[in-house]
Amino acid sequence: MDMLAKRSFYYETRPARQMLPAGQSSVQLLSRLSKQDLDKFDQIVEQHRPIDKGEYLYQASKEFKSVFLLKTGAIKTVKNTHKGHERVTGFYFPGEIVGVDGLASNHHSNSAIALERSTVSIIPFSRLEKISSDNPDIQRWFFQVLSKSIIHEQQLMTLINTQQAQERVIFLLLNLSRRYSSRGLSAKEFFLPMSRTDIGNYLGITIETVSRVLSRLQKFNLIKVDKKLIFLADIDKLASMVSMNNE
């Protein structure tokens, strides 16, 4: 697993400008704007904020004021159930927008927590709203962000309600593979910043089941696992084992 170990070091120590290549993920449409429009968008960014591992970016019920563009690191979102349990609702990576859950009620319904030391750009929603009204391309980009958020919620519910444990784990691995690839990183080798407990919580299965599924997939030479390092040996075969489209 030496190759994977080197990959992990490379991933975790790359400078921020390489972690967020232009034209990828949530910033894909923005990268196609004119320099003048990009400069306007850059002007609405309030500040760049570092977040330590385990620190809250925002908490549920707090007033919604901004959305956040993740520059480096990784973030998970969680929601407290009516029984008082914490439920992981999503994982976010560089280039993705966090915080749109607050739009519906002007208060965040989730809490966002850094999985590792991270950096975000704070974008006040009032400024984003104004610049969007003046620029159809930026407005279209933000609608796309909202659409992806809705699709994610629908996929998660479908995944938990209709898929077996193995399919859930494979679906997540393929989803992460696609998202890493969209950032110019390897689709086959990547680092999992979240814990097995978080993965199980997100997928609605136990940590023991997560470990069993990963061990089974490794036994059949479909993946290789070294702690939080993952190598997908046969992406096509893995894709054939799930019945949901991974968008």
mmCIF file of C-alpha atoms in Angstrom, residues 8-213:
data_model
loop_
_atom_site.group_PDB
_atom_site.id
_atom_site.type_symbol
_atom_site.label_atom_id
_atom_site.label_comp_id
_atom_site.label_asym_id
_atom_site.label_seq_id
_atom_site.Cartn_x
_atom_site.Cartn_y
_atom_site.Cartn_z
ATOM 1 C CA SER A 8 -2.490 10.431 1.132
ATOM 2 C CA PHE A 9 0.521 12.624 1.898
ATOM 3 C CA TYR A 10 0.168 14.340 -1.467
ATOM 4 C CA TYR A 11 -3.534 14.971 -0.949
ATOM 5 C CA GLU A 12 -3.234 16.376 2.545
ATOM 6 C CA THR A 13 -0.318 18.697 1.837
ATOM 7 C CA ARG A 14 -1.310 20.152 -1.516
ATOM 8 C CA PRO A 15 -1.655 23.957 -1.520
ATOM 9 C CA ALA A 16 -5.160 25.425 -1.560
ATOM 10 C CA ARG A 17 -4.912 26.592 -5.171
ATOM 11 C CA GLN A 18 -4.387 22.979 -6.257
ATOM 12 C CA MET A 19 -7.128 21.650 -4.007
ATOM 13 C CA LEU A 20 -9.692 23.726 -5.902
ATOM 14 C CA PRO A 21 -8.932 23.642 -9.633
ATOM 15 C CA ALA A 22 -10.866 26.166 -11.678
ATOM 16 C CA GLY A 23 -13.950 24.982 -13.507
ATOM 17 C CA GLN A 24 -14.859 22.095 -11.210
ATOM 18 C CA SER A 25 -17.750 21.149 -8.951
ATOM 19 C CA SER A 26 -19.876 24.060 -7.665
ATOM 20 C CA VAL A 27 -17.553 26.589 -9.292
ATOM 21 C CA GLN A 28 -17.855 24.983 -12.735
ATOM 22 C CA LEU A 29 -20.239 27.575 -14.154
ATOM 23 C CA LEU A 30 -18.464 30.482 -12.484
ATOM 24 C CA SER A 31 -15.229 29.547 -14.214
ATOM 25 C CA ARG A 32 -16.938 30.179 -17.553
ATOM 26 C CA LEU A 33 -17.866 33.745 -16.696
ATOM 27 C CA SER A 34 -16.016 36.731 -18.055
ATOM 28 C CA LYS A 35 -13.137 38.138 -16.022
ATOM 29 C CA GLN A 36 -15.275 41.158 -15.210
ATOM 30 C CA ASP A 37 -18.081 39.003 -13.796
ATOM 31 C CA LEU A 38 -15.612 36.836 -11.894
ATOM 32 C CA ASP A 39 -14.136 39.960 -10.341
ATOM 33 C CA LYS A 40 -17.635 41.018 -9.270
ATOM 34 C CA PHE A 41 -18.236 37.636 -7.686
ATOM 35 C CA ASP A 42 -14.895 37.756 -5.893
ATOM 36 C CA GLN A 43 -15.881 41.114 -4.399
ATOM 37 C CA ILE A 44 -18.901 39.647 -2.597
ATOM 38 C CA VAL A 45 -16.739 37.159 -0.686
ATOM 39 C CA GLU A 46 -16.569 38.550 2.837
ATOM 40 C CA GLN A 47 -13.548 36.627 4.129
ATOM 41 C CA HIS A 48 -11.666 33.338 4.108
ATOM 42 C CA ARG A 49 -12.075 31.478 7.370
ATOM 43 C CA PRO A 50 -9.957 28.590 8.698
ATOM 44 C CA ILE A 51 -11.798 25.915 10.702
ATOM 45 C CA ASP A 52 -10.088 23.435 12.990
ATOM 46 C CA LYS A 53 -11.005 19.751 13.018
ATOM 47 C CA GLY A 54 -14.183 19.260 15.052
ATOM 48 C CA GLU A 55 -15.098 22.966 14.967
ATOM 49 C CA TYR A 56 -18.588 24.066 13.923
ATOM 50 C CA LEU A 57 -18.906 26.184 10.802
ATOM 51 C CA TYR A 58 -22.498 26.864 11.846
ATOM 52 C CA GLN A 59 -25.061 25.187 14.088
ATOM 53 C CA ALA A 60 -28.678 24.177 13.581
ATOM 54 C CA SER A 61 -31.270 26.876 14.371
ATOM 55 C CA LYS A 62 -28.737 29.671 13.839
ATOM 56 C CA GLU A 63 -29.858 32.507 11.583
ATOM 57 C CA PHE A 64 -29.041 31.960 7.921
ATOM 58 C CA LYS A 65 -26.838 34.778 6.646
ATOM 59 C CA SER A 66 -24.226 33.228 4.344
ATOM 60 C CA VAL A 67 -23.316 30.262 2.223
ATOM 61 C CA PHE A 68 -19.796 28.872 2.282
ATOM 62 C CA LEU A 69 -17.493 27.761 -0.522
ATOM 63 C CA LEU A 70 -15.215 25.040 0.816
ATOM 64 C CA LYS A 71 -11.646 25.716 -0.324
ATOM 65 C CA THR A 72 -9.656 23.026 1.507
ATOM 66 C CA GLY A 73 -10.417 20.162 3.876
ATOM 67 C CA ALA A 74 -13.746 18.395 4.389
ATOM 68 C CA ILE A 75 -16.988 19.075 6.255
ATOM 69 C CA LYS A 76 -19.898 16.929 7.418
ATOM 70 C CA THR A 77 -23.424 18.133 8.078
ATOM 71 C CA VAL A 78 -25.516 16.636 10.874
ATOM 72 C CA LYS A 79 -29.096 16.943 12.078
ATOM 73 C CA ASN A 80 -30.586 16.046 15.452
ATOM 74 C CA THR A 81 -33.575 13.694 15.211
ATOM 75 C CA HIS A 82 -36.728 14.065 17.311
ATOM 76 C CA LYS A 83 -35.294 11.341 19.567
ATOM 77 C CA GLY A 84 -32.193 13.413 20.212
ATOM 78 C CA HIS A 85 -29.853 11.341 18.056
ATOM 79 C CA GLU A 86 -27.350 12.932 15.670
ATOM 80 C CA ARG A 87 -27.784 11.963 12.021
ATOM 81 C CA VAL A 88 -25.069 12.619 9.426
ATOM 82 C CA THR A 89 -26.734 14.188 6.378
ATOM 83 C CA GLY A 90 -23.841 14.925 4.046
ATOM 84 C CA PHE A 91 -20.135 15.218 3.326
ATOM 85 C CA TYR A 92 -18.603 18.181 1.503
ATOM 86 C CA PHE A 93 -15.282 18.606 -0.276
ATOM 87 C CA PRO A 94 -13.291 21.469 -1.868
ATOM 88 C CA GLY A 95 -15.262 23.292 -4.536
ATOM 89 C CA GLU A 96 -18.649 22.565 -2.993
ATOM 90 C CA ILE A 97 -21.127 24.967 -1.402
ATOM 91 C CA VAL A 98 -22.211 24.380 2.209
ATOM 92 C CA GLY A 99 -25.086 26.049 4.034
ATOM 93 C CA VAL A 100 -27.994 26.234 1.586
ATOM 94 C CA ASP A 101 -30.160 24.339 4.110
ATOM 95 C CA GLY A 102 -30.904 27.679 5.760
ATOM 96 C CA LEU A 103 -32.699 29.151 2.757
ATOM 97 C CA ALA A 104 -36.123 27.651 3.452
ATOM 98 C CA SER A 105 -36.704 29.105 6.922
ATOM 99 C CA ASN A 106 -33.858 31.653 7.263
ATOM 100 C CA HIS A 107 -32.385 29.370 9.921
ATOM 101 C CA HIS A 108 -30.029 26.447 9.423
ATOM 102 C CA SER A 109 -31.665 23.034 9.795
ATOM 103 C CA ASN A 110 -28.299 21.245 9.949
ATOM 104 C CA SER A 111 -25.025 21.822 11.753
ATOM 105 C CA ALA A 112 -21.751 21.791 9.792
ATOM 106 C CA ILE A 113 -18.574 20.393 11.375
ATOM 107 C CA ALA A 114 -15.023 20.235 9.998
ATOM 108 C CA LEU A 115 -13.748 16.668 9.552
ATOM 109 C CA GLU A 116 -10.202 18.004 9.284
ATOM 110 C CA ARG A 117 -8.606 21.435 9.263
ATOM 111 C CA SER A 118 -10.459 23.276 6.524
ATOM 112 C CA THR A 119 -10.834 26.686 4.911
ATOM 113 C CA VAL A 120 -14.029 28.278 3.603
ATOM 114 C CA SER A 121 -14.890 31.442 1.725
ATOM 115 C CA ILE A 122 -17.845 33.204 3.358
ATOM 116 C CA ILE A 123 -20.394 34.515 0.848
ATOM 117 C CA PRO A 124 -23.126 36.698 2.431
ATOM 118 C CA PHE A 125 -26.429 35.641 0.894
ATOM 119 C CA SER A 126 -27.695 39.221 0.574
ATOM 120 C CA ARG A 127 -24.743 40.020 -1.687
ATOM 121 C CA LEU A 128 -25.143 36.773 -3.635
ATOM 122 C CA GLU A 129 -28.835 37.521 -4.101
ATOM 123 C CA LYS A 130 -28.105 40.980 -5.471
ATOM 124 C CA ILE A 131 -25.378 39.915 -7.874
ATOM 125 C CA SER A 132 -27.538 36.990 -9.045
ATOM 126 C CA SER A 133 -30.403 39.317 -9.936
ATOM 127 C CA ASP A 134 -28.012 41.308 -12.123
ATOM 128 C CA ASN A 135 -26.291 38.322 -13.736
ATOM 129 C CA PRO A 136 -28.289 35.411 -15.249
ATOM 130 C CA ASP A 137 -25.213 33.165 -15.380
ATOM 131 C CA ILE A 138 -24.522 33.508 -11.659
ATOM 132 C CA GLN A 139 -28.232 33.032 -10.952
ATOM 133 C CA ARG A 140 -28.209 29.841 -13.030
ATOM 134 C CA TRP A 141 -25.153 28.610 -11.137
ATOM 135 C CA PHE A 142 -26.850 29.088 -7.768
ATOM 136 C CA PHE A 143 -30.006 27.351 -8.958
ATOM 137 C CA GLN A 144 -27.762 24.462 -9.966
ATOM 138 C CA VAL A 145 -26.296 24.368 -6.447
ATOM 139 C CA LEU A 146 -29.810 24.234 -4.962
ATOM 140 C CA SER A 147 -30.849 21.532 -7.418
ATOM 141 C CA LYS A 148 -27.888 19.355 -6.455
ATOM 142 C CA SER A 149 -28.790 19.764 -2.789
ATOM 143 C CA ILE A 150 -32.353 18.574 -3.435
ATOM 144 C CA ILE A 151 -31.141 15.636 -5.531
ATOM 145 C CA HIS A 152 -28.728 14.664 -2.761
ATOM 146 C CA GLU A 153 -31.551 14.552 -0.191
ATOM 147 C CA GLN A 154 -33.689 12.427 -2.521
ATOM 148 C CA GLN A 155 -30.833 10.033 -3.262
ATOM 149 C CA LEU A 156 -30.033 9.566 0.415
ATOM 150 C CA MET A 157 -33.638 8.707 1.269
ATOM 151 C CA THR A 158 -33.902 6.301 -1.671
ATOM 152 C CA LEU A 159 -30.572 4.720 -0.772
ATOM 153 C CA ILE A 160 -31.579 4.034 2.827
ATOM 154 C CA ASN A 161 -35.112 2.881 1.997
ATOM 155 C CA THR A 162 -34.386 0.585 -0.952
ATOM 156 C CA GLN A 163 -30.767 -0.597 -0.948
ATOM 157 C CA GLN A 164 -28.965 -3.302 1.021
ATOM 158 C CA ALA A 165 -25.878 -2.466 3.106
ATOM 159 C CA GLN A 166 -23.363 -3.514 0.437
ATOM 160 C CA GLU A 167 -25.064 -1.407 -2.230
ATOM 161 C CA ARG A 168 -25.124 1.596 0.102
ATOM 162 C CA VAL A 169 -21.386 1.398 0.754
ATOM 163 C CA ILE A 170 -20.572 0.893 -2.935
ATOM 164 C CA PHE A 171 -22.816 3.799 -3.898
ATOM 165 C CA LEU A 172 -20.991 6.088 -1.468
ATOM 166 C CA LEU A 173 -17.563 4.985 -2.720
ATOM 167 C CA LEU A 174 -18.567 5.617 -6.337
ATOM 168 C CA ASN A 175 -20.074 8.980 -5.407
ATOM 169 C CA LEU A 176 -16.843 10.020 -3.688
ATOM 170 C CA SER A 177 -14.837 8.715 -6.656
ATOM 171 C CA ARG A 178 -16.813 10.915 -9.044
ATOM 172 C CA ARG A 179 -16.455 13.970 -6.822
ATOM 173 C CA TYR A 180 -12.703 13.528 -6.364
ATOM 174 C CA SER A 181 -12.338 13.026 -10.115
ATOM 175 C CA SER A 182 -14.248 16.265 -10.797
ATOM 176 C CA ARG A 183 -11.511 18.059 -8.848
ATOM 177 C CA GLY A 184 -8.711 16.705 -11.010
ATOM 178 C CA LEU A 185 -7.810 14.032 -8.445
ATOM 179 C CA SER A 186 -7.719 10.284 -8.972
ATOM 180 C CA ALA A 187 -11.058 8.507 -9.350
ATOM 181 C CA LYS A 188 -9.482 5.298 -8.057
ATOM 182 C CA GLU A 189 -7.302 6.345 -5.124
ATOM 183 C CA PHE A 190 -8.564 8.693 -2.471
ATOM 184 C CA PHE A 191 -8.579 9.544 1.210
ATOM 185 C CA LEU A 192 -11.684 9.186 3.388
ATOM 186 C CA PRO A 193 -11.700 12.094 5.861
ATOM 187 C CA MET A 194 -14.772 10.754 7.652
ATOM 188 C CA SER A 195 -14.763 7.979 10.265
ATOM 189 C CA ARG A 196 -16.353 4.550 9.802
ATOM 190 C CA THR A 197 -18.874 5.671 12.423
ATOM 191 C CA ASP A 198 -19.839 8.686 10.293
ATOM 192 C CA ILE A 199 -20.117 6.488 7.195
ATOM 193 C CA GLY A 200 -22.401 4.049 8.994
ATOM 194 C CA ASN A 201 -24.491 6.860 10.439
ATOM 195 C CA TYR A 202 -24.862 8.474 7.011
ATOM 196 C CA LEU A 203 -25.836 5.193 5.326
ATOM 197 C CA GLY A 204 -28.097 3.976 8.124
ATOM 198 C CA ILE A 205 -25.983 0.920 9.006
ATOM 199 C CA THR A 206 -23.694 -0.019 11.897
ATOM 200 C CA ILE A 207 -19.953 0.568 11.968
ATOM 201 C CA GLU A 208 -19.503 -3.222 12.098
ATOM 202 C CA THR A 209 -21.505 -3.585 8.893
ATOM 203 C CA VAL A 210 -19.401 -0.913 7.185
ATOM 204 C CA SER A 211 -16.237 -2.811 8.128
ATOM 205 C CA ARG A 212 -17.686 -6.159 6.989
ATOM 206 C CA VAL A 213 -18.719 -4.776 3.607
#
